[in-house]
XYZ file of C-alpha atoms in Angstrom:
506
model
C -79.697 -186.290 108.299
C -82.519 -185.267 106.025
C -82.338 -184.919 102.258
C -80.576 -181.611 101.651
C -81.883 -179.202 99.041
C -79.397 -176.673 97.711
C -81.468 -173.711 96.606
C -80.451 -171.671 93.579
C -81.332 -168.370 95.216
C -83.611 -166.841 97.810
C -87.296 -166.164 97.471
C -89.205 -163.196 99.036
C -91.472 -160.179 98.764
C -91.987 -159.257 102.419
C -89.677 -157.497 104.852
C -89.031 -157.500 108.574
C -88.467 -153.936 109.649
C -89.455 -151.269 112.190
C -89.329 -151.056 115.961
C -92.625 -152.146 117.507
C -95.143 -154.959 117.209
C -97.700 -154.499 114.444
C -100.735 -156.795 113.992
C -100.992 -158.604 110.684
C -104.004 -158.553 108.378
C -104.085 -162.353 108.429
C -103.819 -162.793 112.179
C -100.017 -162.844 112.229
C -97.771 -160.141 113.622
C -94.437 -158.531 112.824
C -92.363 -158.944 115.997
C -90.171 -155.987 115.111
C -93.038 -153.840 113.863
C -93.357 -151.905 110.601
C -92.394 -148.319 109.752
C -94.834 -145.600 108.729
C -96.458 -146.355 105.371
C -96.160 -150.131 105.745
C -98.632 -152.819 106.792
C -97.874 -156.202 108.323
C -98.802 -159.138 106.064
C -97.879 -162.782 106.754
C -95.404 -161.738 109.384
C -93.569 -159.239 107.172
C -93.806 -155.570 106.247
C -95.368 -154.601 102.922
C -95.601 -151.078 101.566
C -99.138 -149.821 101.059
C -100.584 -149.200 97.601
C -99.604 -145.908 96.029
C -96.752 -145.090 98.415
C -94.132 -145.667 95.700
C -95.492 -142.882 93.531
C -96.680 -145.159 90.733
C -99.514 -147.414 89.618
C -99.377 -151.053 88.656
C -102.335 -151.793 86.393
C -104.543 -151.975 89.477
C -102.049 -153.731 91.756
C -99.577 -151.930 94.008
C -95.870 -152.342 93.331
C -94.473 -153.900 96.514
C -91.355 -152.209 97.781
C -89.589 -151.070 100.917
C -87.473 -148.098 101.816
C -84.230 -147.810 99.842
C -82.349 -147.405 103.118
C -82.850 -151.171 103.580
C -80.968 -151.811 100.308
C -77.589 -150.107 100.757
C -75.097 -149.558 97.938
C -71.669 -151.044 98.648
C -68.201 -150.327 97.293
C -65.540 -152.753 96.071
C -62.502 -153.601 98.185
C -60.421 -154.628 95.145
C -57.308 -152.641 94.188
C -58.216 -149.344 92.513
C -56.808 -150.498 89.176
C -59.433 -153.266 88.986
C -62.446 -151.067 89.765
C -64.291 -148.767 87.343
C -67.053 -146.669 88.929
C -69.194 -145.742 85.932
C -71.667 -143.683 87.973
C -75.438 -143.665 88.484
C -77.677 -144.215 85.479
C -81.338 -144.496 84.571
C -82.602 -147.794 83.157
C -82.105 -147.658 79.409
C -78.878 -145.655 79.565
C -75.880 -147.217 77.795
C -72.585 -146.178 79.377
C -69.301 -147.343 77.851
C -66.069 -148.451 79.492
C -62.638 -149.603 78.366
C -61.298 -153.083 79.084
C -57.491 -153.292 79.015
C -55.520 -155.976 77.214
C -54.607 -158.926 79.405
C -57.966 -159.079 81.201
C -59.163 -162.511 82.330
C -62.711 -161.533 83.338
C -65.130 -158.624 83.482
C -67.799 -158.292 86.174
C -70.628 -155.746 85.924
C -72.544 -154.900 89.109
C -75.798 -152.910 89.201
C -76.942 -151.598 92.598
C -80.329 -149.954 92.940
C -80.461 -146.292 93.909
C -84.202 -146.162 93.163
C -86.114 -149.204 91.911
C -89.214 -151.271 92.811
C -88.724 -154.675 94.384
C -91.293 -156.344 92.138
C -93.618 -155.694 89.242
C -97.017 -157.130 88.436
C -97.305 -158.189 84.803
C -100.697 -158.759 83.206
C -101.256 -160.681 79.994
C -104.740 -160.322 78.468
C -106.848 -163.351 79.297
C -104.444 -164.602 81.973
C -103.942 -164.041 85.666
C -101.562 -161.329 86.783
C -98.049 -162.481 87.657
C -95.811 -160.825 90.238
C -92.153 -160.874 89.247
C -89.091 -160.017 91.302
C -87.646 -156.936 89.639
C -84.341 -158.506 88.727
C -81.547 -155.978 88.288
C -79.337 -157.061 85.422
C -77.699 -155.386 82.396
C -79.549 -157.347 79.740
C -77.608 -155.902 76.806
C -73.803 -155.987 76.889
C -71.508 -155.505 73.910
C -67.761 -155.939 73.517
C -65.629 -155.050 70.486
C -66.906 -158.167 68.677
C -70.589 -157.335 69.202
C -73.272 -158.493 71.610
C -72.296 -160.663 74.547
C -75.844 -160.602 75.850
C -78.983 -159.243 74.201
C -82.385 -158.217 75.517
C -84.052 -158.944 72.161
C -86.886 -161.495 72.621
C -86.840 -164.747 70.680
C -89.125 -164.924 67.634
C -92.390 -166.756 68.275
C -91.933 -170.519 68.274
C -88.126 -170.414 68.294
C -86.427 -172.761 70.752
C -83.915 -171.099 73.098
C -80.324 -172.007 72.202
C -78.282 -174.383 74.319
C -76.731 -172.163 77.026
C -73.216 -173.534 76.451
C -73.302 -172.066 72.895
C -74.016 -168.545 74.157
C -71.299 -165.971 74.684
C -72.772 -165.256 78.122
C -75.483 -166.672 80.368
C -77.680 -165.334 83.177
C -80.428 -167.186 85.076
C -80.896 -165.709 88.515
C -83.198 -163.468 90.522
C -81.403 -160.337 91.666
C -83.594 -157.656 93.241
C -81.724 -154.409 93.977
C -78.249 -155.882 93.298
C -77.488 -157.799 90.108
C -74.204 -159.097 88.707
C -72.831 -160.497 85.442
C -69.374 -161.998 85.002
C -67.744 -162.833 81.658
C -66.767 -165.494 80.698
C -69.178 -168.019 82.212
C -70.064 -170.324 79.300
C -68.104 -172.869 77.282
C -68.108 -170.548 74.281
C -67.090 -167.586 76.410
C -64.223 -169.515 77.996
C -63.003 -170.403 74.513
C -63.171 -166.831 73.211
C -61.797 -165.066 76.268
C -62.216 -161.367 77.084
C -61.645 -158.936 74.232
C -59.889 -155.665 75.067
C -61.347 -152.382 73.884
C -64.521 -150.373 74.383
C -67.507 -152.157 75.876
C -71.029 -150.881 76.503
C -73.814 -151.936 78.841
C -77.512 -151.100 78.844
C -78.547 -150.465 82.440
C -81.729 -152.411 82.970
C -84.121 -154.388 85.131
C -87.334 -156.309 84.527
C -89.453 -153.176 85.013
C -87.614 -151.478 82.139
C -87.636 -154.595 79.968
C -91.373 -155.009 80.493
C -92.080 -151.393 79.563
C -89.862 -151.830 76.470
C -91.839 -154.873 75.307
C -88.894 -157.246 75.734
C -90.039 -159.226 78.758
C -93.358 -160.873 77.888
C -95.152 -160.484 74.561
C -98.398 -158.521 74.914
C -97.820 -157.796 78.595
C -99.494 -154.905 80.386
C -96.762 -153.422 82.536
C -96.787 -151.130 85.563
C -96.456 -147.402 84.963
C -93.659 -146.341 87.282
C -90.704 -143.992 87.338
C -87.627 -145.470 85.616
C -85.229 -147.255 87.942
C -81.809 -145.819 88.682
C -78.693 -147.902 89.354
C -75.112 -147.345 90.426
C -72.912 -149.312 88.003
C -69.459 -150.676 88.814
C -67.177 -152.739 86.565
C -64.587 -155.081 88.092
C -61.748 -156.557 86.053
C -59.341 -159.386 86.795
C -55.933 -159.573 85.112
C -54.719 -162.607 83.212
C -51.809 -164.785 84.237
C -49.651 -166.377 81.524
C -52.093 -165.191 78.881
C -55.290 -166.617 80.360
C -57.364 -167.279 83.459
C -54.949 -167.796 86.347
C -54.245 -171.477 87.037
C -54.293 -170.914 90.798
C -55.695 -168.423 93.276
C -56.567 -167.770 96.892
C -60.022 -167.330 98.419
C -60.527 -165.827 101.849
C -63.527 -166.914 103.940
C -65.618 -164.924 106.409
C -68.103 -166.856 108.561
C -70.825 -165.004 110.458
C -72.475 -166.704 113.425
C -76.246 -166.188 113.331
C -77.675 -169.377 114.882
C -76.172 -172.148 117.001
C -76.198 -175.886 116.187
C -79.191 -177.814 117.492
C -76.893 -179.604 119.959
C -73.482 -178.966 121.467
C -71.714 -175.768 122.437
C -72.672 -172.391 120.924
C -70.662 -170.669 118.210
C -68.606 -167.601 119.052
C -65.651 -165.861 117.436
C -63.743 -166.153 120.711
C -63.954 -169.984 120.768
C -63.851 -170.629 116.996
C -60.099 -171.229 116.920
C -60.415 -174.183 119.316
C -63.737 -175.562 118.026
C -63.006 -179.034 116.543
C -66.069 -179.045 114.288
C -65.232 -175.658 112.779
C -61.653 -176.854 112.286
C -62.902 -179.971 110.500
C -65.299 -177.907 108.359
C -62.500 -175.530 107.382
C -60.146 -178.375 106.474
C -62.807 -180.060 104.327
C -63.557 -176.784 102.566
C -59.897 -176.487 101.685
C -59.911 -179.948 100.092
C -62.963 -179.095 97.961
C -61.542 -175.806 96.676
C -58.140 -177.402 96.071
C -59.700 -179.309 93.157
C -60.105 -175.967 91.368
C -56.575 -174.788 92.127
C -57.961 -172.446 94.783
C -56.218 -172.220 98.131
C -58.155 -171.067 101.166
C -56.373 -168.123 102.730
C -57.554 -166.425 105.896
C -60.599 -167.933 107.614
C -62.267 -165.321 109.810
C -65.170 -165.756 112.234
C -67.541 -162.957 113.239
C -70.115 -162.536 115.972
C -73.195 -160.620 114.887
C -75.011 -158.338 117.373
C -77.528 -160.046 119.645
C -80.505 -158.294 118.028
C -79.407 -159.441 114.568
C -78.998 -163.035 115.749
C -82.437 -162.897 117.374
C -84.030 -161.541 114.219
C -82.320 -163.803 111.674
C -81.424 -166.930 113.647
C -84.226 -168.670 111.770
C -84.576 -167.401 108.194
C -87.686 -168.037 106.073
C -86.305 -168.640 102.595
C -89.774 -168.943 101.048
C -90.128 -165.166 101.153
C -88.724 -163.292 98.159
C -87.460 -159.860 97.205
C -84.713 -157.524 98.343
C -86.323 -156.888 101.728
C -86.993 -160.506 102.632
C -85.200 -161.875 105.713
C -82.340 -163.535 103.822
C -81.242 -160.495 101.758
C -81.588 -158.315 104.827
C -79.258 -160.694 106.674
C -76.687 -160.714 103.873
C -76.274 -156.939 104.025
C -74.435 -157.434 107.353
C -71.431 -158.691 105.379
C -68.553 -156.369 106.146
C -66.542 -154.684 103.363
C -63.632 -156.765 102.142
C -62.496 -159.432 99.702
C -63.752 -162.461 101.617
C -66.482 -164.944 100.686
C -69.219 -164.195 103.240
C -71.052 -167.234 104.654
C -73.779 -166.797 107.266
C -74.287 -169.853 109.485
C -77.967 -169.840 110.424
C -81.123 -171.968 110.467
C -82.953 -171.996 107.127
C -86.691 -172.603 107.055
C -88.791 -173.393 103.985
C -92.187 -174.873 103.251
C -92.103 -178.629 102.716
C -91.685 -179.605 99.060
C -94.414 -182.170 98.267
C -92.203 -183.619 95.506
C -89.238 -184.142 97.835
C -90.475 -185.602 101.132
C -88.319 -185.570 104.274
C -86.186 -182.770 102.847
C -85.011 -179.337 103.874
C -83.254 -176.355 102.296
C -79.692 -176.228 103.645
C -78.068 -173.497 101.555
C -79.136 -170.377 99.675
C -77.052 -167.909 97.704
C -77.720 -164.173 97.384
C -77.445 -164.202 93.584
C -75.383 -165.865 90.846
C -72.732 -164.617 90.547
C -72.459 -162.500 93.661
C -71.183 -158.917 93.834
C -67.567 -159.954 94.388
C -65.609 -157.770 96.832
C -68.653 -155.570 97.540
C -69.936 -155.991 101.086
C -73.047 -154.566 102.664
C -75.516 -155.299 99.846
C -78.589 -157.532 99.922
C -76.641 -160.094 97.850
C -73.234 -159.965 99.560
C -72.906 -163.626 100.490
C -74.754 -166.861 101.155
C -76.575 -168.557 104.030
C -75.794 -172.116 105.126
C -77.649 -174.276 107.625
C -75.591 -174.868 110.766
C -77.863 -177.505 112.270
C -75.771 -180.521 111.201
C -72.390 -179.073 112.218
C -72.072 -181.277 115.307
C -73.781 -184.342 113.814
C -71.921 -187.685 114.151
C -68.711 -186.455 115.707
C -65.867 -188.820 116.544
C -64.697 -191.563 114.194
C -66.957 -190.387 111.353
C -65.055 -187.088 111.289
C -61.546 -188.503 111.312
C -59.434 -189.023 108.218
C -60.731 -188.488 104.683
C -63.664 -186.213 103.943
C -66.946 -187.983 104.757
C -69.825 -185.981 103.293
C -72.419 -188.598 104.227
C -71.430 -189.387 107.798
C -69.768 -186.310 109.251
C -71.894 -183.237 109.911
C -68.965 -180.816 109.703
C -68.074 -182.219 106.285
C -71.626 -181.824 105.044
C -71.701 -178.202 106.197
C -68.396 -177.745 104.326
C -69.978 -179.261 101.193
C -72.938 -176.885 101.427
C -70.713 -173.872 102.051
C -68.522 -174.794 99.073
C -71.604 -175.238 96.869
C -72.954 -171.805 97.804
C -69.531 -170.186 97.430
C -69.262 -171.695 93.941
C -72.644 -170.139 93.083
C -71.278 -166.793 94.271
C -68.239 -167.336 92.039
C -70.501 -167.922 89.031
C -71.506 -171.601 88.821
C -75.071 -172.783 88.237
C -76.584 -176.171 89.029
C -75.376 -178.766 86.526
C -78.969 -180.063 86.461
C -81.909 -178.303 88.066
C -84.397 -180.285 90.130
C -86.882 -180.786 87.278
C -84.290 -182.235 84.903
C -85.062 -179.757 82.129
C -82.558 -176.948 82.818
C -78.767 -177.231 82.823
C -75.660 -175.109 83.273
C -73.865 -173.391 80.343
C -70.755 -175.591 80.458
C -70.141 -178.401 77.956
C -67.950 -180.593 80.153
C -70.480 -181.081 82.964
C -72.748 -184.127 82.769
C -76.478 -183.582 82.344
C -79.393 -185.546 83.719
C -82.498 -185.093 81.603
C -85.777 -186.120 83.212
C -87.080 -187.579 79.952
C -83.963 -189.733 79.518
C -83.010 -190.568 83.086
C -85.985 -190.636 85.433
C -87.080 -193.790 87.239
C -90.623 -192.385 87.345
C -93.179 -192.198 84.561
C -92.091 -189.777 81.821
C -95.457 -188.037 82.178
C -94.243 -186.710 85.531
C -91.439 -184.726 83.887
C -91.833 -180.943 83.857
C -91.502 -180.766 80.062
C -94.258 -183.318 79.392
C -97.122 -182.070 77.247
C -99.571 -181.349 78.718
C -97.582 -180.407 81.798
C -98.360 -182.519 84.853
C -99.569 -180.934 88.063
C -96.271 -181.816 89.740
C -92.867 -182.478 88.206
C -90.503 -185.252 89.210
C -87.378 -184.113 91.128
C -84.214 -185.737 89.823
C -82.419 -187.844 92.429
C -78.714 -188.465 92.979
C -79.240 -192.144 92.130
C -80.860 -191.300 88.780
C -78.077 -188.847 87.986
C -75.177 -191.190 88.709
C -76.547 -194.093 86.670
C -74.397 -193.690 83.540
C -72.373 -191.250 81.445
C -75.642 -190.156 79.823
C -77.316 -189.644 83.192
C -74.617 -187.981 85.263
C -73.856 -184.969 87.385
C -75.211 -186.336 90.655
C -71.721 -186.406 92.159
C -70.899 -182.866 91.046
C -70.531 -180.183 93.709
C -73.176 -178.198 91.808
C -75.909 -180.838 91.616
C -79.150 -179.447 93.016
C -79.149 -181.950 95.906
C -76.422 -182.324 98.510
C -75.365 -185.947 98.494
C -72.615 -186.388 95.918
C -68.847 -186.470 96.171
C -68.164 -182.821 95.329
C -66.580 -183.203 91.881
C -65.787 -180.173 89.704
C -65.195 -180.171 85.943
C -62.326 -178.348 84.254
C -64.578 -175.579 82.929
C -66.254 -175.153 86.321
C -62.817 -174.702 87.863
C -61.904 -172.045 85.288
C -65.117 -170.101 85.901
C -64.417 -170.125 89.644
C -60.837 -168.932 89.189
C -61.941 -166.171 86.794
C -63.957 -164.496 89.528
C -62.237 -161.391 90.959
C -62.888 -162.624 94.504
C -60.251 -165.302 93.898
C -56.954 -163.424 94.251
């Protein structure tokens, strides 16, 4: 099996849509065509300049029809769901959190918002940013949990584990925050009383001067978002010590060898049975039992369209988000078994992306959105069957076990966990009890190849499992949330608590 890259989130700015073949401007075509007002570019549909009713400092804001970004509703019990309504970016609705609450999740879903914005800084090239939907200012009775105020010039960002809350994801159209998700937040818990949230996205933050200093931002209509708050009750005065997670698998592609995947044969498929059993052992570490495991066939046209998903494309209307919106309503963790395709990473030869999450955390219990699940490569499911898949979990020799590892990793992202160490060895999760693997301290390569070297090198060194299992100071390679698949699937105590605090775990 090839080196497996576990992506933090999807990438994309193009969309597959329409009903007929449309020639591309670069010689490619869109097999499913493009609707009126769109042009085909690099095999995907892109809205023409000016069709969104705004200007973008000379560059069109790329978007697609809002009908391709549906708004979902939560399947949690009514007492755990607060529908705050639809608000314009900049609005600050309030809501009450009852005593005995273990976690609070805020979900923004776009009713009207661009997919991306082009930001220009004088003297520099324009930069296109995914218009991440996230409430960047949240306050509880003790004050700010998260602030959109920019850091003073020259000030170093604080260690994420010291923050009351942390967010580092790309969430076009659907964005989510869950509290607590840091070491400090876990220690403080959730305060009851009146909270407030500023509805926001990057377009609003840019226009407010809080995104990039001196930036020239697009002039567009303010975004509007439907805002829902989900709460989870405590057990014995804190985050529940145990919980149950239901799983929903959607068959999009078939393994590269062996019999095809269907809901009708899933119950007697030995590789799916092995995968399910291995998943249960991984989640058991966190005190999470796997409840119902359901398998779903997707329509033939959906499987044909998304059987091979290009994860290099970004934005809400890219292939991956458009696949995730087929997640049915319910309280299950939605995992789409498909074939993921990405451009080769020159820093990680002989590698492939094997798992991608919609966003971190995901919109728990809300199906049908462009972030309602995760995609996992199915190509290794039937690899090395027989003795390698008998007995204890064998992540390195049994294909079904490796698919289970990847699915568990992506599910943990959905439940709120970040990579313990990102590939460049300069970014880490917000939890104090997970080992870190700094490139400057741990790399086997020249320190000049690290991403934080000054001046920055043309390419940064990707941290390997071997480098990040070398010592207590260079650890994390065996953690379930290391950026590469290849460890033993460990989870720290704080990681387990974050997972169990998610409302999807019942």
